[in-house]
């Protein structure tokens, strides 16, 4: 039997109007109606005169949704609460546990990218350049050929082509004068990306892990990726705290315990 089919222990059925639920949960009346329509809330009971009649379980569901939405976003929060109502307890708890796993994975990806960028900076400091980008790229914005970049990284050109096929680096393709050959060219952002890949691969990261890290860096798309990664880590910490704070309401909702008054 799914959770949505079980009786709600301690819930007060039919005693709360829409405005009461809105006031108790901090949502507006229209938001309560919208969230019921989206399946975040169990369907409201209908009184004899046709008005919606809510119970404490609806207030609890709205509180749980607020916490989950702050942690993982409203779309995922709606899906988890909606699916949990029709799932057995072990499946419902697994849905919530997966949210913690997702945040932990996001943190691992950001930390991996941060370590790679720091390694590149350390390499550049050792050579006195301030970063690890070849001098020609730093000075005039020139691009590197695949041969030049392979030499700078200490890898084979075939390795760069493999990274490209796996989505780890994205060189530009430039047609020759005859138009018969499309040559690879690596502008400064692609060089930095390739150096991140090289640092991660040398540290033992698998290709799928490197791909997720590179994609995370691409999403940042900022001039100072290290500062952006620090901000992202702070954001993940705040979302993790929101998920932990939502835990009590979610647990009560899944086990059908009444919400504390007050």
mmCIF file of C-alpha atoms in Angstrom:
data_model
loop_
_atom_site.group_PDB
_atom_site.id
_atom_site.type_symbol
_atom_site.label_atom_id
_atom_site.label_comp_id
_atom_site.label_asym_id
_atom_site.label_seq_id
_atom_site.Cartn_x
_atom_site.Cartn_y
_atom_site.Cartn_z
ATOM 1 C CA UNK A 1 0.000 0.000 0.000
ATOM 2 C CA UNK A 2 1.405 3.432 -0.929
ATOM 3 C CA UNK A 3 1.767 6.232 1.565
ATOM 4 C CA UNK A 4 -1.000 8.159 -0.116
ATOM 5 C CA UNK A 5 -3.439 5.339 0.657
ATOM 6 C CA UNK A 6 -2.721 5.118 4.372
ATOM 7 C CA UNK A 7 -4.659 6.966 7.042
ATOM 8 C CA UNK A 8 -2.963 10.041 8.480
ATOM 9 C CA UNK A 9 -2.331 9.583 12.173
ATOM 10 C CA UNK A 10 -3.214 12.613 14.224
ATOM 11 C CA UNK A 11 -4.315 14.701 11.241
ATOM 12 C CA UNK A 12 -7.278 16.964 11.592
ATOM 13 C CA UNK A 13 -9.476 16.495 8.534
ATOM 14 C CA UNK A 14 -11.793 19.205 7.344
ATOM 15 C CA UNK A 15 -11.051 21.722 10.066
ATOM 16 C CA UNK A 16 -8.977 24.260 8.140
ATOM 17 C CA UNK A 17 -10.006 26.622 5.393
ATOM 18 C CA UNK A 18 -7.679 27.603 2.567
ATOM 19 C CA UNK A 19 -6.928 30.887 4.326
ATOM 20 C CA UNK A 20 -6.123 29.016 7.535
ATOM 21 C CA UNK A 21 -3.634 26.783 5.743
ATOM 22 C CA UNK A 22 -2.079 29.770 3.990
ATOM 23 C CA UNK A 23 -1.658 31.626 7.273
ATOM 24 C CA UNK A 24 -0.220 28.581 9.067
ATOM 25 C CA UNK A 25 2.253 27.705 6.309
ATOM 26 C CA UNK A 26 3.339 31.136 5.115
ATOM 27 C CA UNK A 27 2.004 30.680 1.582
ATOM 28 C CA UNK A 28 -0.655 32.793 -0.081
ATOM 29 C CA UNK A 29 -4.159 31.458 -0.663
ATOM 30 C CA UNK A 30 -3.496 31.241 -4.399
ATOM 31 C CA UNK A 31 -0.205 29.430 -3.825
ATOM 32 C CA UNK A 32 -1.986 26.863 -1.659
ATOM 33 C CA UNK A 33 -4.480 26.264 -4.454
ATOM 34 C CA UNK A 34 -1.710 26.055 -7.064
ATOM 35 C CA UNK A 35 0.334 23.605 -4.999
ATOM 36 C CA UNK A 36 -2.688 21.413 -4.467
ATOM 37 C CA UNK A 37 -3.297 21.405 -8.226
ATOM 38 C CA UNK A 38 0.370 20.494 -8.828
ATOM 39 C CA UNK A 39 0.110 17.516 -6.511
ATOM 40 C CA UNK A 40 2.355 18.859 -3.758
ATOM 41 C CA UNK A 41 -0.579 18.567 -1.369
ATOM 42 C CA UNK A 42 -2.929 15.641 -0.966
ATOM 43 C CA UNK A 43 -6.308 16.505 -2.493
ATOM 44 C CA UNK A 44 -8.327 18.664 -0.126
ATOM 45 C CA UNK A 45 -11.522 17.296 1.302
ATOM 46 C CA UNK A 46 -14.721 19.020 0.305
ATOM 47 C CA UNK A 47 -17.198 20.154 2.902
ATOM 48 C CA UNK A 48 -20.937 19.823 2.413
ATOM 49 C CA UNK A 49 -21.106 23.313 0.899
ATOM 50 C CA UNK A 50 -18.301 22.491 -1.574
ATOM 51 C CA UNK A 51 -15.524 24.494 0.036
ATOM 52 C CA UNK A 52 -12.056 23.026 0.399
ATOM 53 C CA UNK A 53 -11.425 21.555 3.836
ATOM 54 C CA UNK A 54 -7.801 21.000 4.804
ATOM 55 C CA UNK A 55 -6.123 19.270 7.724
ATOM 56 C CA UNK A 56 -2.834 19.429 9.581
ATOM 57 C CA UNK A 57 -1.251 17.077 7.040
ATOM 58 C CA UNK A 58 -1.652 19.784 4.396
ATOM 59 C CA UNK A 59 0.156 22.347 6.539
ATOM 60 C CA UNK A 60 2.914 19.830 7.126
ATOM 61 C CA UNK A 61 3.213 19.092 3.399
ATOM 62 C CA UNK A 62 3.523 22.803 2.634
ATOM 63 C CA UNK A 63 6.242 23.233 5.238
ATOM 64 C CA UNK A 64 8.110 20.221 3.901
ATOM 65 C CA UNK A 65 7.828 21.597 0.383
ATOM 66 C CA UNK A 66 9.230 24.975 1.425
ATOM 67 C CA UNK A 67 12.314 23.347 2.901
ATOM 68 C CA UNK A 68 12.860 20.982 -0.015
ATOM 69 C CA UNK A 69 12.372 23.747 -2.572
ATOM 70 C CA UNK A 70 15.055 25.836 -0.866
ATOM 71 C CA UNK A 71 17.422 22.871 -1.014
ATOM 72 C CA UNK A 72 16.838 21.328 -4.433
ATOM 73 C CA UNK A 73 14.526 23.706 -6.277
ATOM 74 C CA UNK A 74 10.739 23.725 -6.669
ATOM 75 C CA UNK A 75 10.557 21.308 -9.615
ATOM 76 C CA UNK A 76 12.428 18.515 -7.847
ATOM 77 C CA UNK A 77 10.674 19.237 -4.544
ATOM 78 C CA UNK A 78 7.262 18.902 -6.189
ATOM 79 C CA UNK A 79 8.235 15.650 -7.856
ATOM 80 C CA UNK A 80 9.616 14.106 -4.666
ATOM 81 C CA UNK A 81 6.597 14.975 -2.530
ATOM 82 C CA UNK A 82 4.151 13.911 -5.212
ATOM 83 C CA UNK A 83 5.898 10.585 -5.818
ATOM 84 C CA UNK A 84 6.416 9.903 -2.108
ATOM 85 C CA UNK A 85 2.682 9.981 -1.462
ATOM 86 C CA UNK A 86 2.104 7.042 -3.802
ATOM 87 C CA UNK A 87 5.178 5.042 -2.742
ATOM 88 C CA UNK A 88 5.901 2.525 -0.033
ATOM 89 C CA UNK A 89 7.856 3.887 2.907
ATOM 90 C CA UNK A 90 11.205 2.424 1.806
ATOM 91 C CA UNK A 91 10.789 3.908 -1.666
ATOM 92 C CA UNK A 92 9.703 7.269 -0.296
ATOM 93 C CA UNK A 93 12.690 7.530 2.038
ATOM 94 C CA UNK A 94 14.975 6.544 -0.837
ATOM 95 C CA UNK A 95 13.639 9.496 -2.849
ATOM 96 C CA UNK A 96 14.622 11.867 -0.053
ATOM 97 C CA UNK A 97 17.993 10.191 0.528
ATOM 98 C CA UNK A 98 18.798 10.680 -3.154
ATOM 99 C CA UNK A 99 18.561 14.452 -2.628
ATOM 100 C CA UNK A 100 21.411 14.289 -0.114
ATOM 101 C CA UNK A 101 23.424 12.192 -2.571
ATOM 102 C CA UNK A 102 22.851 14.748 -5.333
ATOM 103 C CA UNK A 103 24.077 17.637 -3.194
ATOM 104 C CA UNK A 104 27.110 15.631 -2.079
ATOM 105 C CA UNK A 105 27.945 14.872 -5.717
ATOM 106 C CA UNK A 106 27.639 18.548 -6.659
ATOM 107 C CA UNK A 107 30.046 19.406 -3.843
ATOM 108 C CA UNK A 108 32.527 16.733 -4.946
ATOM 109 C CA UNK A 109 32.452 18.073 -8.510
ATOM 110 C CA UNK A 110 33.033 21.642 -7.354
ATOM 111 C CA UNK A 111 35.878 20.562 -5.083
ATOM 112 C CA UNK A 112 37.489 18.572 -7.898
ATOM 113 C CA UNK A 113 37.331 21.584 -10.201
ATOM 114 C CA UNK A 114 38.729 23.801 -7.476
ATOM 115 C CA UNK A 115 41.650 21.457 -6.834
ATOM 116 C CA UNK A 116 42.400 21.341 -10.562
ATOM 117 C CA UNK A 117 42.391 25.133 -10.857
ATOM 118 C CA UNK A 118 44.644 25.465 -7.810
ATOM 119 C CA UNK A 119 47.022 22.916 -9.298
ATOM 120 C CA UNK A 120 47.178 24.968 -12.498
ATOM 121 C CA UNK A 121 47.870 28.148 -10.533
ATOM 122 C CA UNK A 122 50.595 26.408 -8.535
ATOM 123 C CA UNK A 123 52.203 25.197 -11.748
ATOM 124 C CA UNK A 124 52.108 28.719 -13.129
ATOM 125 C CA UNK A 125 53.583 30.162 -9.934
ATOM 126 C CA UNK A 126 56.451 27.678 -10.158
ATOM 127 C CA UNK A 127 57.266 28.916 -13.666
ATOM 128 C CA UNK A 128 56.769 32.558 -12.716
ATOM 129 C CA UNK A 129 53.918 33.091 -15.166
ATOM 130 C CA UNK A 130 51.094 33.450 -12.641
ATOM 131 C CA UNK A 131 49.191 30.625 -14.282
ATOM 132 C CA UNK A 132 49.963 27.617 -16.416
ATOM 133 C CA UNK A 133 48.839 29.035 -19.754
ATOM 134 C CA UNK A 134 51.600 29.220 -22.370
ATOM 135 C CA UNK A 135 53.225 32.649 -22.690
ATOM 136 C CA UNK A 136 52.046 33.142 -26.282
ATOM 137 C CA UNK A 137 48.439 32.807 -25.187
ATOM 138 C CA UNK A 138 48.889 35.154 -22.235
ATOM 139 C CA UNK A 139 50.542 37.908 -24.245
ATOM 140 C CA UNK A 140 48.543 38.266 -27.437
ATOM 141 C CA UNK A 141 45.523 35.978 -27.155
ATOM 142 C CA UNK A 142 46.905 33.610 -29.745
ATOM 143 C CA UNK A 143 45.438 30.154 -30.073
ATOM 144 C CA UNK A 144 47.302 26.849 -29.965
ATOM 145 C CA UNK A 145 47.294 24.054 -32.467
ATOM 146 C CA UNK A 146 46.683 20.540 -31.262
ATOM 147 C CA UNK A 147 50.423 19.842 -31.565
ATOM 148 C CA UNK A 148 51.341 22.887 -29.490
ATOM 149 C CA UNK A 149 48.788 22.130 -26.787
ATOM 150 C CA UNK A 150 49.789 18.473 -26.607
ATOM 151 C CA UNK A 151 53.405 19.561 -26.089
ATOM 152 C CA UNK A 152 52.389 22.083 -23.399
ATOM 153 C CA UNK A 153 50.417 19.431 -21.511
ATOM 154 C CA UNK A 154 52.873 16.610 -22.032
ATOM 155 C CA UNK A 155 50.291 14.381 -23.708
ATOM 156 C CA UNK A 156 49.827 12.964 -27.172
ATOM 157 C CA UNK A 157 47.663 14.642 -29.784
ATOM 158 C CA UNK A 158 45.607 11.454 -29.863
ATOM 159 C CA UNK A 159 44.856 12.008 -26.168
ATOM 160 C CA UNK A 160 43.443 15.459 -26.933
ATOM 161 C CA UNK A 161 41.311 13.968 -29.698
ATOM 162 C CA UNK A 162 40.044 11.335 -27.257
ATOM 163 C CA UNK A 163 39.180 14.040 -24.709
ATOM 164 C CA UNK A 164 37.303 15.889 -27.422
ATOM 165 C CA UNK A 165 35.271 12.786 -28.328
ATOM 166 C CA UNK A 166 34.409 12.341 -24.646
ATOM 167 C CA UNK A 167 33.234 15.956 -24.358
ATOM 168 C CA UNK A 168 36.072 16.996 -22.049
ATOM 169 C CA UNK A 169 37.557 19.689 -24.307
ATOM 170 C CA UNK A 170 35.946 21.738 -27.049
ATOM 171 C CA UNK A 171 38.418 23.141 -29.606
ATOM 172 C CA UNK A 172 37.404 25.372 -32.437
ATOM 173 C CA UNK A 173 37.451 23.858 -35.921
ATOM 174 C CA UNK A 174 38.879 26.060 -38.660
ATOM 175 C CA UNK A 175 38.724 25.149 -42.333
ATOM 176 C CA UNK A 176 41.911 25.301 -44.374
ATOM 177 C CA UNK A 177 42.177 27.653 -47.351
ATOM 178 C CA UNK A 178 41.157 24.839 -49.648
ATOM 179 C CA UNK A 179 38.271 23.941 -47.396
ATOM 180 C CA UNK A 180 39.266 20.296 -47.490
ATOM 181 C CA UNK A 181 40.666 20.075 -43.940
ATOM 182 C CA UNK A 182 39.199 21.263 -40.660
ATOM 183 C CA UNK A 183 41.990 21.977 -38.194
ATOM 184 C CA UNK A 184 41.627 22.150 -34.432
ATOM 185 C CA UNK A 185 42.457 25.415 -32.709
ATOM 186 C CA UNK A 186 42.506 25.971 -28.953
ATOM 187 C CA UNK A 187 41.802 29.536 -27.730
ATOM 188 C CA UNK A 188 42.685 30.479 -24.132
ATOM 189 C CA UNK A 189 39.409 29.174 -22.581
ATOM 190 C CA UNK A 190 39.894 25.809 -24.295
ATOM 191 C CA UNK A 191 43.525 25.692 -23.157
ATOM 192 C CA UNK A 192 42.447 26.275 -19.559
ATOM 193 C CA UNK A 193 39.785 23.612 -19.908
ATOM 194 C CA UNK A 194 42.338 21.145 -21.279
ATOM 195 C CA UNK A 195 44.647 21.874 -18.363
ATOM 196 C CA UNK A 196 41.829 21.193 -15.913
ATOM 197 C CA UNK A 197 41.224 17.859 -17.648
ATOM 198 C CA UNK A 198 44.931 17.022 -17.541
ATOM 199 C CA UNK A 199 45.147 17.851 -13.835
ATOM 200 C CA UNK A 200 42.103 15.748 -12.986
ATOM 201 C CA UNK A 201 43.196 12.798 -15.097
ATOM 202 C CA UNK A 202 46.679 12.841 -13.572
ATOM 203 C CA UNK A 203 45.026 12.815 -10.140
ATOM 204 C CA UNK A 204 43.211 9.596 -11.043
ATOM 205 C CA UNK A 205 39.719 10.905 -11.856
ATOM 206 C CA UNK A 206 37.698 8.745 -14.235
ATOM 207 C CA UNK A 207 36.410 10.189 -17.512
ATOM 208 C CA UNK A 208 32.740 10.433 -16.353
ATOM 209 C CA UNK A 209 33.858 12.309 -13.223
ATOM 210 C CA UNK A 210 36.044 14.655 -15.256
ATOM 211 C CA UNK A 211 33.176 15.275 -17.663
ATOM 212 C CA UNK A 212 30.842 16.307 -14.843
ATOM 213 C CA UNK A 213 33.496 18.627 -13.423
ATOM 214 C CA UNK A 214 34.186 20.246 -16.791
ATOM 215 C CA UNK A 215 30.466 20.708 -17.388
ATOM 216 C CA UNK A 216 30.185 22.377 -13.983
ATOM 217 C CA UNK A 217 32.964 24.792 -14.946
ATOM 218 C CA UNK A 218 31.300 25.534 -18.273
ATOM 219 C CA UNK A 219 28.085 26.432 -16.496
ATOM 220 C CA UNK A 220 29.969 29.002 -14.416
ATOM 221 C CA UNK A 221 31.150 30.911 -17.519
ATOM 222 C CA UNK A 222 32.852 33.658 -15.491
ATOM 223 C CA UNK A 223 36.170 35.473 -15.587
ATOM 224 C CA UNK A 224 37.267 34.144 -12.175
ATOM 225 C CA UNK A 225 36.168 30.499 -11.986
ATOM 226 C CA UNK A 226 37.930 29.935 -8.647
ATOM 227 C CA UNK A 227 35.896 32.658 -6.935
ATOM 228 C CA UNK A 228 32.766 31.324 -8.618
ATOM 229 C CA UNK A 229 33.526 27.823 -7.341
ATOM 230 C CA UNK A 230 33.969 29.156 -3.799
ATOM 231 C CA UNK A 231 30.587 30.858 -4.097
ATOM 232 C CA UNK A 232 29.094 27.638 -5.444
ATOM 233 C CA UNK A 233 30.451 25.665 -2.498
ATOM 234 C CA UNK A 234 28.906 28.193 -0.127
ATOM 235 C CA UNK A 235 25.610 27.830 -1.971
ATOM 236 C CA UNK A 236 25.727 24.047 -1.755
ATOM 237 C CA UNK A 237 26.392 24.302 1.986
ATOM 238 C CA UNK A 238 23.353 26.572 2.409
ATOM 239 C CA UNK A 239 21.177 24.180 0.388
ATOM 240 C CA UNK A 240 22.413 21.229 2.425
ATOM 241 C CA UNK A 241 21.458 23.025 5.635
ATOM 242 C CA UNK A 242 18.007 23.735 4.163
ATOM 243 C CA UNK A 243 17.614 20.049 3.351
ATOM 244 C CA UNK A 244 18.643 19.058 6.868
ATOM 245 C CA UNK A 245 16.201 21.557 8.381
ATOM 246 C CA UNK A 246 13.422 20.185 6.183
ATOM 247 C CA UNK A 247 14.209 16.683 7.384
ATOM 248 C CA UNK A 248 11.927 16.750 10.428
ATOM 249 C CA UNK A 249 8.889 17.884 8.455
ATOM 250 C CA UNK A 250 9.596 15.370 5.694
ATOM 251 C CA UNK A 251 10.013 12.537 8.206
ATOM 252 C CA UNK A 252 6.725 13.429 9.895
ATOM 253 C CA UNK A 253 5.038 13.574 6.520
ATOM 254 C CA UNK A 254 6.355 10.160 5.479
ATOM 255 C CA UNK A 255 5.499 8.494 8.798
ATOM 256 C CA UNK A 256 2.215 10.367 9.187
ATOM 257 C CA UNK A 257 3.167 11.915 12.506
ATOM 258 C CA UNK A 258 1.256 15.056 13.471
ATOM 259 C CA UNK A 259 3.098 18.335 13.183
ATOM 260 C CA UNK A 260 3.907 20.105 16.461
ATOM 261 C CA UNK A 261 1.645 23.027 17.257
ATOM 262 C CA UNK A 262 2.909 26.495 17.902
#
